[in-house]
PDB file of C-alpha atoms in Angstrom:
ATOM      1  CA  MET A   1     -27.144  66.349  28.719  1.00  0.00           C
ATOM      2  CA  THR A   2     -26.621  69.146  31.262  1.00  0.00           C
ATOM      3  CA  LEU A   3     -27.845  72.693  30.652  1.00  0.00           C
ATOM      4  CA  ASN A   4     -27.741  75.459  33.271  1.00  0.00           C
ATOM      5  CA  ASN A   5     -27.159  72.836  35.964  1.00  0.00           C
ATOM      6  CA  LYS A   6     -30.220  70.895  34.842  1.00  0.00           C
ATOM      7  CA  THR A   7     -29.894  67.263  33.831  1.00  0.00           C
ATOM      8  CA  PHE A   8     -31.855  66.365  30.708  1.00  0.00           C
ATOM      9  CA  ILE A   9     -32.620  62.833  29.530  1.00  0.00           C
ATOM     10  CA  THR A  10     -33.057  62.560  25.762  1.00  0.00           C
ATOM     11  CA  PHE A  11     -35.381  60.388  23.673  1.00  0.00           C
ATOM     12  CA  PRO A  12     -35.847  60.019  19.900  1.00  0.00           C
ATOM     13  CA  SER A  13     -39.128  60.995  18.272  1.00  0.00           C
ATOM     14  CA  PRO A  14     -39.064  59.086  14.976  1.00  0.00           C
ATOM     15  CA  ALA A  15     -40.677  59.759  11.628  1.00  0.00           C
ATOM     16  CA  LYS A  16     -43.165  57.366  10.072  1.00  0.00           C
ATOM     17  CA  LEU A  17     -44.132  56.538   6.539  1.00  0.00           C
ATOM     18  CA  ASN A  18     -47.526  55.507   5.253  1.00  0.00           C
ATOM     19  CA  LEU A  19     -46.422  52.856   2.760  1.00  0.00           C
ATOM     20  CA  PHE A  20     -49.902  53.220   1.271  1.00  0.00           C
ATOM     21  CA  LEU A  21     -53.105  54.969   2.357  1.00  0.00           C
ATOM     22  CA  HIS A  22     -56.563  53.875   1.293  1.00  0.00           C
ATOM     23  CA  ILE A  23     -59.704  55.781   2.281  1.00  0.00           C
ATOM     24  CA  VAL A  24     -62.443  53.157   2.430  1.00  0.00           C
ATOM     25  CA  GLY A  25     -65.298  55.221   3.849  1.00  0.00           C
ATOM     26  CA  ARG A  26     -66.421  58.059   6.025  1.00  0.00           C
ATOM     27  CA  MET A  27     -68.050  57.823   9.457  1.00  0.00           C
ATOM     28  CA  ASP A  28     -71.090  59.803  10.597  1.00  0.00           C
ATOM     29  CA  SER A  29     -68.688  61.718  12.867  1.00  0.00           C
ATOM     30  CA  GLY A  30     -66.875  63.004   9.767  1.00  0.00           C
ATOM     31  CA  TYR A  31     -63.754  60.971  10.425  1.00  0.00           C
ATOM     32  CA  HIS A  32     -62.439  58.884   7.560  1.00  0.00           C
ATOM     33  CA  GLN A  33     -62.086  55.116   7.634  1.00  0.00           C
ATOM     34  CA  LEU A  34     -58.556  54.326   6.580  1.00  0.00           C
ATOM     35  CA  GLU A  35     -56.401  51.360   5.689  1.00  0.00           C
ATOM     36  CA  THR A  36     -52.674  51.967   5.786  1.00  0.00           C
ATOM     37  CA  VAL A  37     -49.352  50.462   6.745  1.00  0.00           C
ATOM     38  CA  PHE A  38     -47.104  52.413   9.090  1.00  0.00           C
ATOM     39  CA  GLN A  39     -43.351  51.900   9.071  1.00  0.00           C
ATOM     40  CA  PHE A  40     -40.825  53.906  11.093  1.00  0.00           C
ATOM     41  CA  LEU A  41     -37.680  55.633   9.882  1.00  0.00           C
ATOM     42  CA  ASP A  42     -34.255  55.812  11.454  1.00  0.00           C
ATOM     43  CA  TYR A  43     -34.560  59.610  11.428  1.00  0.00           C
ATOM     44  CA  HIS A  44     -36.062  61.618  14.241  1.00  0.00           C
ATOM     45  CA  ASP A  45     -36.634  64.724  16.278  1.00  0.00           C
ATOM     46  CA  THR A  46     -35.068  64.621  19.738  1.00  0.00           C
ATOM     47  CA  LEU A  47     -36.871  65.531  22.955  1.00  0.00           C
ATOM     48  CA  ALA A  48     -34.998  66.175  26.210  1.00  0.00           C
ATOM     49  CA  PHE A  49     -36.656  66.144  29.636  1.00  0.00           C
ATOM     50  CA  ASN A  50     -35.682  67.571  33.017  1.00  0.00           C
ATOM     51  CA  VAL A  51     -38.144  66.491  35.736  1.00  0.00           C
ATOM     52  CA  THR A  52     -39.022  69.201  38.273  1.00  0.00           C
ATOM     53  CA  VAL A  53     -40.588  69.082  41.738  1.00  0.00           C
ATOM     54  CA  ASP A  54     -43.359  71.556  40.907  1.00  0.00           C
ATOM     55  CA  LYS A  55     -46.219  70.904  38.476  1.00  0.00           C
ATOM     56  CA  LYS A  56     -45.123  73.411  35.848  1.00  0.00           C
ATOM     57  CA  ILE A  57     -44.844  72.172  32.248  1.00  0.00           C
ATOM     58  CA  THR A  58     -42.279  74.296  30.388  1.00  0.00           C
ATOM     59  CA  LEU A  59     -41.376  73.971  26.709  1.00  0.00           C
ATOM     60  CA  LEU A  60     -37.999  75.668  26.428  1.00  0.00           C
ATOM     61  CA  THR A  61     -37.941  75.598  22.620  1.00  0.00           C
ATOM     62  CA  PRO A  62     -41.182  77.082  21.258  1.00  0.00           C
ATOM     63  CA  ILE A  63     -42.038  76.443  17.621  1.00  0.00           C
ATOM     64  CA  PRO A  64     -42.423  79.724  15.701  1.00  0.00           C
ATOM     65  CA  GLY A  65     -46.064  80.430  14.967  1.00  0.00           C
ATOM     66  CA  VAL A  66     -47.364  77.796  17.405  1.00  0.00           C
ATOM     67  CA  ASP A  67     -48.563  78.883  20.839  1.00  0.00           C
ATOM     68  CA  ASN A  68     -47.059  76.632  23.519  1.00  0.00           C
ATOM     69  CA  ASP A  69     -50.487  75.731  24.899  1.00  0.00           C
ATOM     70  CA  ASP A  70     -51.495  74.523  21.414  1.00  0.00           C
ATOM     71  CA  ASN A  71     -48.316  72.471  20.984  1.00  0.00           C
ATOM     72  CA  LEU A  72     -48.898  68.704  21.152  1.00  0.00           C
ATOM     73  CA  ILE A  73     -45.793  68.365  23.325  1.00  0.00           C
ATOM     74  CA  VAL A  74     -47.310  70.519  26.067  1.00  0.00           C
ATOM     75  CA  LYS A  75     -50.780  69.045  25.574  1.00  0.00           C
ATOM     76  CA  ALA A  76     -49.434  65.505  25.997  1.00  0.00           C
ATOM     77  CA  ALA A  77     -47.538  66.373  29.171  1.00  0.00           C
ATOM     78  CA  LYS A  78     -50.565  68.102  30.704  1.00  0.00           C
ATOM     79  CA  LEU A  79     -52.863  65.246  29.701  1.00  0.00           C
ATOM     80  CA  LEU A  80     -50.675  62.628  31.397  1.00  0.00           C
ATOM     81  CA  GLN A  81     -50.181  64.829  34.439  1.00  0.00           C
ATOM     82  CA  SER A  82     -53.925  65.376  34.821  1.00  0.00           C
ATOM     83  CA  TYR A  83     -54.897  61.754  34.140  1.00  0.00           C
ATOM     84  CA  THR A  84     -52.459  60.373  36.719  1.00  0.00           C
ATOM     85  CA  ASN A  85     -52.690  63.239  39.249  1.00  0.00           C
ATOM     86  CA  CYS A  86     -48.919  63.560  39.008  1.00  0.00           C
ATOM     87  CA  THR A  87     -47.453  66.305  41.227  1.00  0.00           C
ATOM     88  CA  GLN A  88     -44.193  66.601  39.283  1.00  0.00           C
ATOM     89  CA  GLY A  89     -43.480  68.903  36.365  1.00  0.00           C
ATOM     90  CA  VAL A  90     -40.949  69.001  33.559  1.00  0.00           C
ATOM     91  CA  ASP A  91     -38.782  71.211  31.384  1.00  0.00           C
ATOM     92  CA  ILE A  92     -38.759  70.016  27.762  1.00  0.00           C
ATOM     93  CA  LYS A  93     -36.411  70.836  24.890  1.00  0.00           C
ATOM     94  CA  LEU A  94     -37.162  69.944  21.280  1.00  0.00           C
ATOM     95  CA  ASP A  95     -34.504  69.517  18.598  1.00  0.00           C
ATOM     96  CA  LYS A  96     -36.692  69.663  15.476  1.00  0.00           C
ATOM     97  CA  ARG A  97     -35.466  67.822  12.374  1.00  0.00           C
ATOM     98  CA  LEU A  98     -38.694  66.494  10.846  1.00  0.00           C
ATOM     99  CA  PRO A  99     -40.335  68.963   8.458  1.00  0.00           C
ATOM    100  CA  MET A 100     -43.725  70.290   9.483  1.00  0.00           C
ATOM    101  CA  GLY A 101     -46.629  69.692   7.123  1.00  0.00           C
ATOM    102  CA  GLY A 102     -44.774  66.819   5.526  1.00  0.00           C
ATOM    103  CA  GLY A 103     -46.883  63.765   6.381  1.00  0.00           C
ATOM    104  CA  LEU A 104     -44.128  62.198   8.496  1.00  0.00           C
ATOM    105  CA  GLY A 105     -46.114  62.339  11.732  1.00  0.00           C
ATOM    106  CA  GLY A 106     -43.763  64.702  13.546  1.00  0.00           C
ATOM    107  CA  GLY A 107     -46.337  66.239  15.886  1.00  0.00           C
ATOM    108  CA  SER A 108     -47.948  62.900  16.684  1.00  0.00           C
ATOM    109  CA  SER A 109     -44.536  61.350  17.256  1.00  0.00           C
ATOM    110  CA  ASN A 110     -43.603  64.189  19.606  1.00  0.00           C
ATOM    111  CA  ALA A 111     -46.785  63.646  21.613  1.00  0.00           C
ATOM    112  CA  ALA A 112     -46.138  59.895  21.858  1.00  0.00           C
ATOM    113  CA  THR A 113     -42.541  60.442  22.968  1.00  0.00           C
ATOM    114  CA  VAL A 114     -43.762  62.793  25.700  1.00  0.00           C
ATOM    115  CA  LEU A 115     -46.326  60.274  26.951  1.00  0.00           C
ATOM    116  CA  LEU A 116     -43.900  57.351  26.961  1.00  0.00           C
ATOM    117  CA  ALA A 117     -40.951  59.291  28.365  1.00  0.00           C
ATOM    118  CA  LEU A 118     -42.863  61.025  31.149  1.00  0.00           C
ATOM    119  CA  ASN A 119     -44.689  57.818  32.068  1.00  0.00           C
ATOM    120  CA  ALA A 120     -41.206  56.387  32.700  1.00  0.00           C
ATOM    121  CA  LEU A 121     -39.630  59.474  34.273  1.00  0.00           C
ATOM    122  CA  TRP A 122     -42.605  60.384  36.453  1.00  0.00           C
ATOM    123  CA  ARG A 123     -43.162  56.687  37.308  1.00  0.00           C
ATOM    124  CA  THR A 124     -46.869  57.023  36.576  1.00  0.00           C
ATOM    125  CA  LYS A 125     -46.987  53.315  35.635  1.00  0.00           C
ATOM    126  CA  LEU A 126     -49.582  53.365  32.862  1.00  0.00           C
ATOM    127  CA  ASP A 127     -49.469  50.405  30.495  1.00  0.00           C
ATOM    128  CA  THR A 128     -49.166  50.682  26.740  1.00  0.00           C
ATOM    129  CA  ALA A 129     -52.903  50.348  26.125  1.00  0.00           C
ATOM    130  CA  GLN A 130     -53.680  53.174  28.560  1.00  0.00           C
ATOM    131  CA  LEU A 131     -51.057  55.412  26.972  1.00  0.00           C
ATOM    132  CA  ALA A 132     -52.411  54.639  23.492  1.00  0.00           C
ATOM    133  CA  ASP A 133     -55.931  55.579  24.620  1.00  0.00           C
ATOM    134  CA  LEU A 134     -54.608  58.868  25.973  1.00  0.00           C
ATOM    135  CA  GLY A 135     -52.671  59.443  22.778  1.00  0.00           C
ATOM    136  CA  LEU A 136     -55.771  58.968  20.653  1.00  0.00           C
ATOM    137  CA  LYS A 137     -57.248  62.050  22.347  1.00  0.00           C
ATOM    138  CA  LEU A 138     -54.382  64.033  20.819  1.00  0.00           C
ATOM    139  CA  GLY A 139     -54.427  62.579  17.307  1.00  0.00           C
ATOM    140  CA  ALA A 140     -55.214  59.488  15.270  1.00  0.00           C
ATOM    141  CA  ASP A 141     -51.532  58.774  14.509  1.00  0.00           C
ATOM    142  CA  VAL A 142     -50.324  58.957  18.121  1.00  0.00           C
ATOM    143  CA  PRO A 143     -51.149  55.308  19.045  1.00  0.00           C
ATOM    144  CA  ILE A 144     -48.844  53.826  16.390  1.00  0.00           C
ATOM    145  CA  PHE A 145     -45.913  55.701  17.917  1.00  0.00           C
ATOM    146  CA  ILE A 146     -46.988  54.544  21.393  1.00  0.00           C
ATOM    147  CA  HIS A 147     -47.066  50.887  20.336  1.00  0.00           C
ATOM    148  CA  GLY A 148     -43.867  51.178  18.350  1.00  0.00           C
ATOM    149  CA  PHE A 149     -44.274  48.357  15.842  1.00  0.00           C
ATOM    150  CA  ALA A 150     -44.923  48.484  12.112  1.00  0.00           C
ATOM    151  CA  ALA A 151     -48.595  47.811  11.559  1.00  0.00           C
ATOM    152  CA  PHE A 152     -51.525  47.539   9.203  1.00  0.00           C
ATOM    153  CA  ALA A 153     -53.922  50.149  10.566  1.00  0.00           C
ATOM    154  CA  GLN A 154     -57.680  50.440  10.152  1.00  0.00           C
ATOM    155  CA  GLY A 155     -60.448  52.629  11.539  1.00  0.00           C
ATOM    156  CA  ILE A 156     -59.096  56.167  11.875  1.00  0.00           C
ATOM    157  CA  GLY A 157     -55.649  54.615  12.158  1.00  0.00           C
ATOM    158  CA  GLU A 158     -55.938  53.288  15.709  1.00  0.00           C
ATOM    159  CA  GLN A 159     -56.847  49.631  14.990  1.00  0.00           C
ATOM    160  CA  LEU A 160     -53.412  48.070  14.624  1.00  0.00           C
ATOM    161  CA  THR A 161     -52.338  44.653  13.376  1.00  0.00           C
ATOM    162  CA  PRO A 162     -48.573  43.990  13.523  1.00  0.00           C
ATOM    163  CA  ALA A 163     -46.981  43.853  10.071  1.00  0.00           C
ATOM    164  CA  SER A 164     -43.536  43.093   8.686  1.00  0.00           C
ATOM    165  CA  PRO A 165     -43.153  45.047   5.450  1.00  0.00           C
ATOM    166  CA  LYS A 166     -39.771  44.768   3.767  1.00  0.00           C
ATOM    167  CA  THR A 167     -37.314  47.388   4.949  1.00  0.00           C
ATOM    168  CA  TYR A 168     -35.597  49.591   2.377  1.00  0.00           C
ATOM    169  CA  TRP A 169     -33.443  52.673   2.290  1.00  0.00           C
ATOM    170  CA  TYR A 170     -35.575  55.723   1.568  1.00  0.00           C
ATOM    171  CA  LEU A 171     -34.876  59.122   0.133  1.00  0.00           C
ATOM    172  CA  VAL A 172     -37.482  61.419   1.668  1.00  0.00           C
ATOM    173  CA  SER A 173     -37.940  64.679  -0.243  1.00  0.00           C
ATOM    174  CA  LYS A 174     -40.131  67.641   0.647  1.00  0.00           C
ATOM    175  CA  PRO A 175     -41.457  69.945  -2.088  1.00  0.00           C
ATOM    176  CA  ASN A 176     -41.478  73.649  -1.366  1.00  0.00           C
ATOM    177  CA  CYS A 177     -44.948  73.591   0.183  1.00  0.00           C
ATOM    178  CA  SER A 178     -46.734  72.416   3.318  1.00  0.00           C
ATOM    179  CA  ILE A 179     -50.094  70.691   3.209  1.00  0.00           C
ATOM    180  CA  SER A 180     -52.765  70.860   5.885  1.00  0.00           C
ATOM    181  CA  THR A 181     -54.187  67.437   6.712  1.00  0.00           C
ATOM    182  CA  GLN A 182     -57.548  69.107   7.295  1.00  0.00           C
ATOM    183  CA  SER A 183     -57.556  70.649   3.819  1.00  0.00           C
ATOM    184  CA  VAL A 184     -57.079  67.207   2.258  1.00  0.00           C
ATOM    185  CA  PHE A 185     -59.663  65.359   4.333  1.00  0.00           C
ATOM    186  CA  THR A 186     -62.327  68.062   3.890  1.00  0.00           C
ATOM    187  CA  ALA A 187     -61.901  68.242   0.097  1.00  0.00           C
ATOM    188  CA  ALA A 188     -65.115  67.490  -1.778  1.00  0.00           C
ATOM    189  CA  ASP A 189     -63.309  65.647  -4.583  1.00  0.00           C
ATOM    190  CA  LEU A 190     -61.183  63.341  -2.390  1.00  0.00           C
ATOM    191  CA  THR A 191     -61.592  59.622  -3.162  1.00  0.00           C
ATOM    192  CA  ARG A 192     -63.401  57.970  -0.247  1.00  0.00           C
ATOM    193  CA  ASP A 193     -64.616  54.646  -1.650  1.00  0.00           C
ATOM    194  CA  THR A 194     -61.535  52.481  -2.202  1.00  0.00           C
ATOM    195  CA  PRO A 195     -62.507  48.834  -1.580  1.00  0.00           C
ATOM    196  CA  SER A 196     -61.304  47.343   1.686  1.00  0.00           C
ATOM    197  CA  ILE A 197     -58.385  44.921   1.347  1.00  0.00           C
ATOM    198  CA  ARG A 198     -57.132  41.773   3.008  1.00  0.00           C
ATOM    199  CA  TYR A 199     -53.637  43.014   3.752  1.00  0.00           C
ATOM    200  CA  SER A 200     -50.531  41.018   2.892  1.00  0.00           C
ATOM    201  CA  ASP A 201     -46.922  42.203   3.262  1.00  0.00           C
ATOM    202  CA  GLU A 202     -46.142  40.485  -0.039  1.00  0.00           C
ATOM    203  CA  ASN A 203     -48.751  42.495  -1.991  1.00  0.00           C
ATOM    204  CA  ILE A 204     -47.826  45.947  -0.746  1.00  0.00           C
ATOM    205  CA  ASP A 205     -46.754  47.135  -4.217  1.00  0.00           C
ATOM    206  CA  ASN A 206     -50.375  46.722  -5.354  1.00  0.00           C
ATOM    207  CA  TYR A 207     -51.624  49.443  -3.003  1.00  0.00           C
ATOM    208  CA  HIS A 208     -51.624  53.225  -3.366  1.00  0.00           C
ATOM    209  CA  ASN A 209     -52.227  56.547  -1.593  1.00  0.00           C
ATOM    210  CA  ASP A 210     -55.689  58.035  -2.188  1.00  0.00           C
ATOM    211  CA  CYS A 211     -54.535  61.415  -0.888  1.00  0.00           C
ATOM    212  CA  GLN A 212     -51.751  61.603  -3.480  1.00  0.00           C
ATOM    213  CA  SER A 213     -54.181  61.794  -6.409  1.00  0.00           C
ATOM    214  CA  TRP A 214     -55.877  64.823  -4.848  1.00  0.00           C
ATOM    215  CA  VAL A 215     -52.664  66.548  -3.784  1.00  0.00           C
ATOM    216  CA  ILE A 216     -50.946  66.377  -7.176  1.00  0.00           C
ATOM    217  CA  LYS A 217     -54.003  68.027  -8.752  1.00  0.00           C
ATOM    218  CA  HIS A 218     -53.877  70.940  -6.320  1.00  0.00           C
ATOM    219  CA  TYR A 219     -50.172  71.268  -5.514  1.00  0.00           C
ATOM    220  CA  PRO A 220     -48.024  71.504  -8.651  1.00  0.00           C
ATOM    221  CA  GLU A 221     -44.863  71.479  -6.517  1.00  0.00           C
ATOM    222  CA  VAL A 222     -45.699  67.933  -5.396  1.00  0.00           C
ATOM    223  CA  ALA A 223     -46.673  66.776  -8.885  1.00  0.00           C
ATOM    224  CA  LYS A 224     -43.438  68.117 -10.388  1.00  0.00           C
ATOM    225  CA  LEU A 225     -41.130  66.562  -7.786  1.00  0.00           C
ATOM    226  CA  LEU A 226     -42.964  63.222  -7.836  1.00  0.00           C
ATOM    227  CA  ALA A 227     -42.647  63.031 -11.631  1.00  0.00           C
ATOM    228  CA  TRP A 228     -38.905  63.735 -11.323  1.00  0.00           C
ATOM    229  CA  LEU A 229     -38.340  61.108  -8.597  1.00  0.00           C
ATOM    230  CA  ILE A 230     -40.286  58.357 -10.369  1.00  0.00           C
ATOM    231  CA  GLU A 231     -37.656  58.464 -13.099  1.00  0.00           C
ATOM    232  CA  TYR A 232     -35.122  57.144 -10.570  1.00  0.00           C
ATOM    233  CA  ALA A 233     -37.030  54.865  -8.164  1.00  0.00           C
ATOM    234  CA  PRO A 234     -40.493  53.780  -7.020  1.00  0.00           C
ATOM    235  CA  SER A 235     -41.808  56.922  -5.324  1.00  0.00           C
ATOM    236  CA  GLN A 236     -44.984  57.862  -3.486  1.00  0.00           C
ATOM    237  CA  MET A 237     -46.342  60.521  -1.168  1.00  0.00           C
ATOM    238  CA  THR A 238     -46.619  59.670   2.523  1.00  0.00           C
ATOM    239  CA  GLY A 239     -49.804  60.458   4.455  1.00  0.00           C
ATOM    240  CA  THR A 240     -51.453  63.653   3.311  1.00  0.00           C
ATOM    241  CA  GLY A 241     -48.088  64.964   2.098  1.00  0.00           C
ATOM    242  CA  ALA A 242     -46.160  66.897   1.141  1.00  0.00           C
ATOM    243  CA  CYS A 243     -43.165  64.549   1.600  1.00  0.00           C
ATOM    244  CA  ILE A 244     -42.410  61.914  -1.033  1.00  0.00           C
ATOM    245  CA  PHE A 245     -40.464  58.748  -0.264  1.00  0.00           C
ATOM    246  CA  SER A 246     -38.388  56.963  -2.882  1.00  0.00           C
ATOM    247  CA  ARG A 247     -37.365  53.352  -2.327  1.00  0.00           C
ATOM    248  CA  PHE A 248     -33.841  51.986  -2.779  1.00  0.00           C
ATOM    249  CA  SER A 249     -32.032  48.744  -1.985  1.00  0.00           C
ATOM    250  CA  SER A 250     -28.936  50.539  -0.670  1.00  0.00           C
ATOM    251  CA  LYS A 251     -27.971  53.713   1.152  1.00  0.00           C
ATOM    252  CA  HIS A 252     -25.467  54.461  -1.601  1.00  0.00           C
ATOM    253  CA  ASP A 253     -28.155  54.531  -4.284  1.00  0.00           C
ATOM    254  CA  ALA A 254     -30.446  56.706  -2.170  1.00  0.00           C
ATOM    255  CA  CYS A 255     -27.659  59.181  -1.458  1.00  0.00           C
ATOM    256  CA  TYR A 256     -26.719  59.311  -5.131  1.00  0.00           C
ATOM    257  CA  VAL A 257     -30.225  60.348  -6.207  1.00  0.00           C
ATOM    258  CA  GLN A 258     -30.338  62.792  -3.288  1.00  0.00           C
ATOM    259  CA  SER A 259     -27.235  64.448  -4.750  1.00  0.00           C
ATOM    260  CA  LEU A 260     -29.146  65.000  -8.010  1.00  0.00           C
ATOM    261  CA  LEU A 261     -32.243  66.595  -6.471  1.00  0.00           C
ATOM    262  CA  PRO A 262     -33.312  69.968  -7.831  1.00  0.00           C
ATOM    263  CA  THR A 263     -31.912  72.937  -5.933  1.00  0.00           C
ATOM    264  CA  GLY A 264     -33.848  73.954  -2.838  1.00  0.00           C
ATOM    265  CA  ILE A 265     -35.529  70.614  -2.125  1.00  0.00           C
ATOM    266  CA  GLU A 266     -35.276  69.620   1.536  1.00  0.00           C
ATOM    267  CA  SER A 267     -34.403  65.925   1.893  1.00  0.00           C
ATOM    268  CA  PHE A 268     -32.864  63.192   3.990  1.00  0.00           C
ATOM    269  CA  VAL A 269     -31.919  59.525   3.604  1.00  0.00           C
ATOM    270  CA  ALA A 270     -33.017  57.003   6.223  1.00  0.00           C
ATOM    271  CA  GLU A 271     -33.555  53.303   6.694  1.00  0.00           C
ATOM    272  CA  GLY A 272     -37.016  51.840   7.220  1.00  0.00           C
ATOM    273  CA  LEU A 273     -37.584  50.205  10.610  1.00  0.00           C
ATOM    274  CA  ASN A 274     -40.274  47.809  11.810  1.00  0.00           C
ATOM    275  CA  GLN A 275     -39.551  48.670  15.459  1.00  0.00           C
ATOM    276  CA  SER A 276     -39.457  52.213  16.804  1.00  0.00           C
ATOM    277  CA  PRO A 277     -36.056  53.336  18.167  1.00  0.00           C
ATOM    278  CA  LEU A 278     -37.903  55.152  20.948  1.00  0.00           C
ATOM    279  CA  HIS A 279     -38.805  51.956  22.765  1.00  0.00           C
ATOM    280  CA  ALA A 280     -35.237  50.880  23.426  1.00  0.00           C
ATOM    281  CA  ALA A 281     -34.615  54.258  25.076  1.00  0.00           C
ATOM    282  CA  ILE A 282     -37.739  53.888  27.219  1.00  0.00           C
ATOM    283  CA  ALA A 283     -36.698  50.360  28.251  1.00  0.00           C
ATOM    284  CA  ALA A 284     -33.302  51.688  29.375  1.00  0.00           C
ATOM    285  CA  VAL A 285     -34.992  54.195  31.699  1.00  0.00           C
ATOM    286  CA  ASN A 286     -37.407  51.597  33.069  1.00  0.00           C
ATOM    287  CA  ASP A 287     -34.501  49.245  33.828  1.00  0.00           C
ATOM    288  CA  ASN A 288     -32.801  51.837  36.031  1.00  0.00           C
TER     289      ASN A 288
END
């Protein structure tokens, strides 16, 4: 991609689903102990990078209502630059497709794409473990996007065991509301004592999302859409919401139900992936 005589290299920033989300305890620090399975989707934001010779980090596509210095994209670039004493800078463009406040990990995915892409483009030569440690400073979900494989996650979401959940076609629907992760995790009546499990890919239908029970009590938009979707397919909220994913064996079936959605519901159809599409793009840069 060339823009104003600048050459940009593009990378995908994929969505994730929490196929279930159990809250098994709370640490003294206030963080929650989680058990979840992450799976990626073949649906993504796109980030484009133009490396510069000065140290300036420029986000050319600000997000309305978010100061650039508070944006995880800029924070990730500055963190890598500072950690590695890199003397280069970058112009960054974001093509935003993932809904904000949806539980699809868009901000965390953006941060991970920045760390992986700039590590390759700046030739800062950090390994995956180092990048994941940096990513954890930005958010608990960033490491899964750094590692790029479907995983059973524990702790605050950073302790990852590779998993191979079955891949389906998903209809992802967003009710007309956005939900703050902080509002869910600070709620007094949130379930925090689900028993720990011994995870098995074969038993995934036996698990649930503890956040969903709280959200449907407090967000009628989510409760109404979930009740509608369950009539057509197994459906569940991802993360802390508000997005709901419905599971289908074919793209055709998912698209058919999408065509029936109530007016005004934002949605997309995507295939589940057990490997992130970002990593193939990073490998192509590293091979050059």
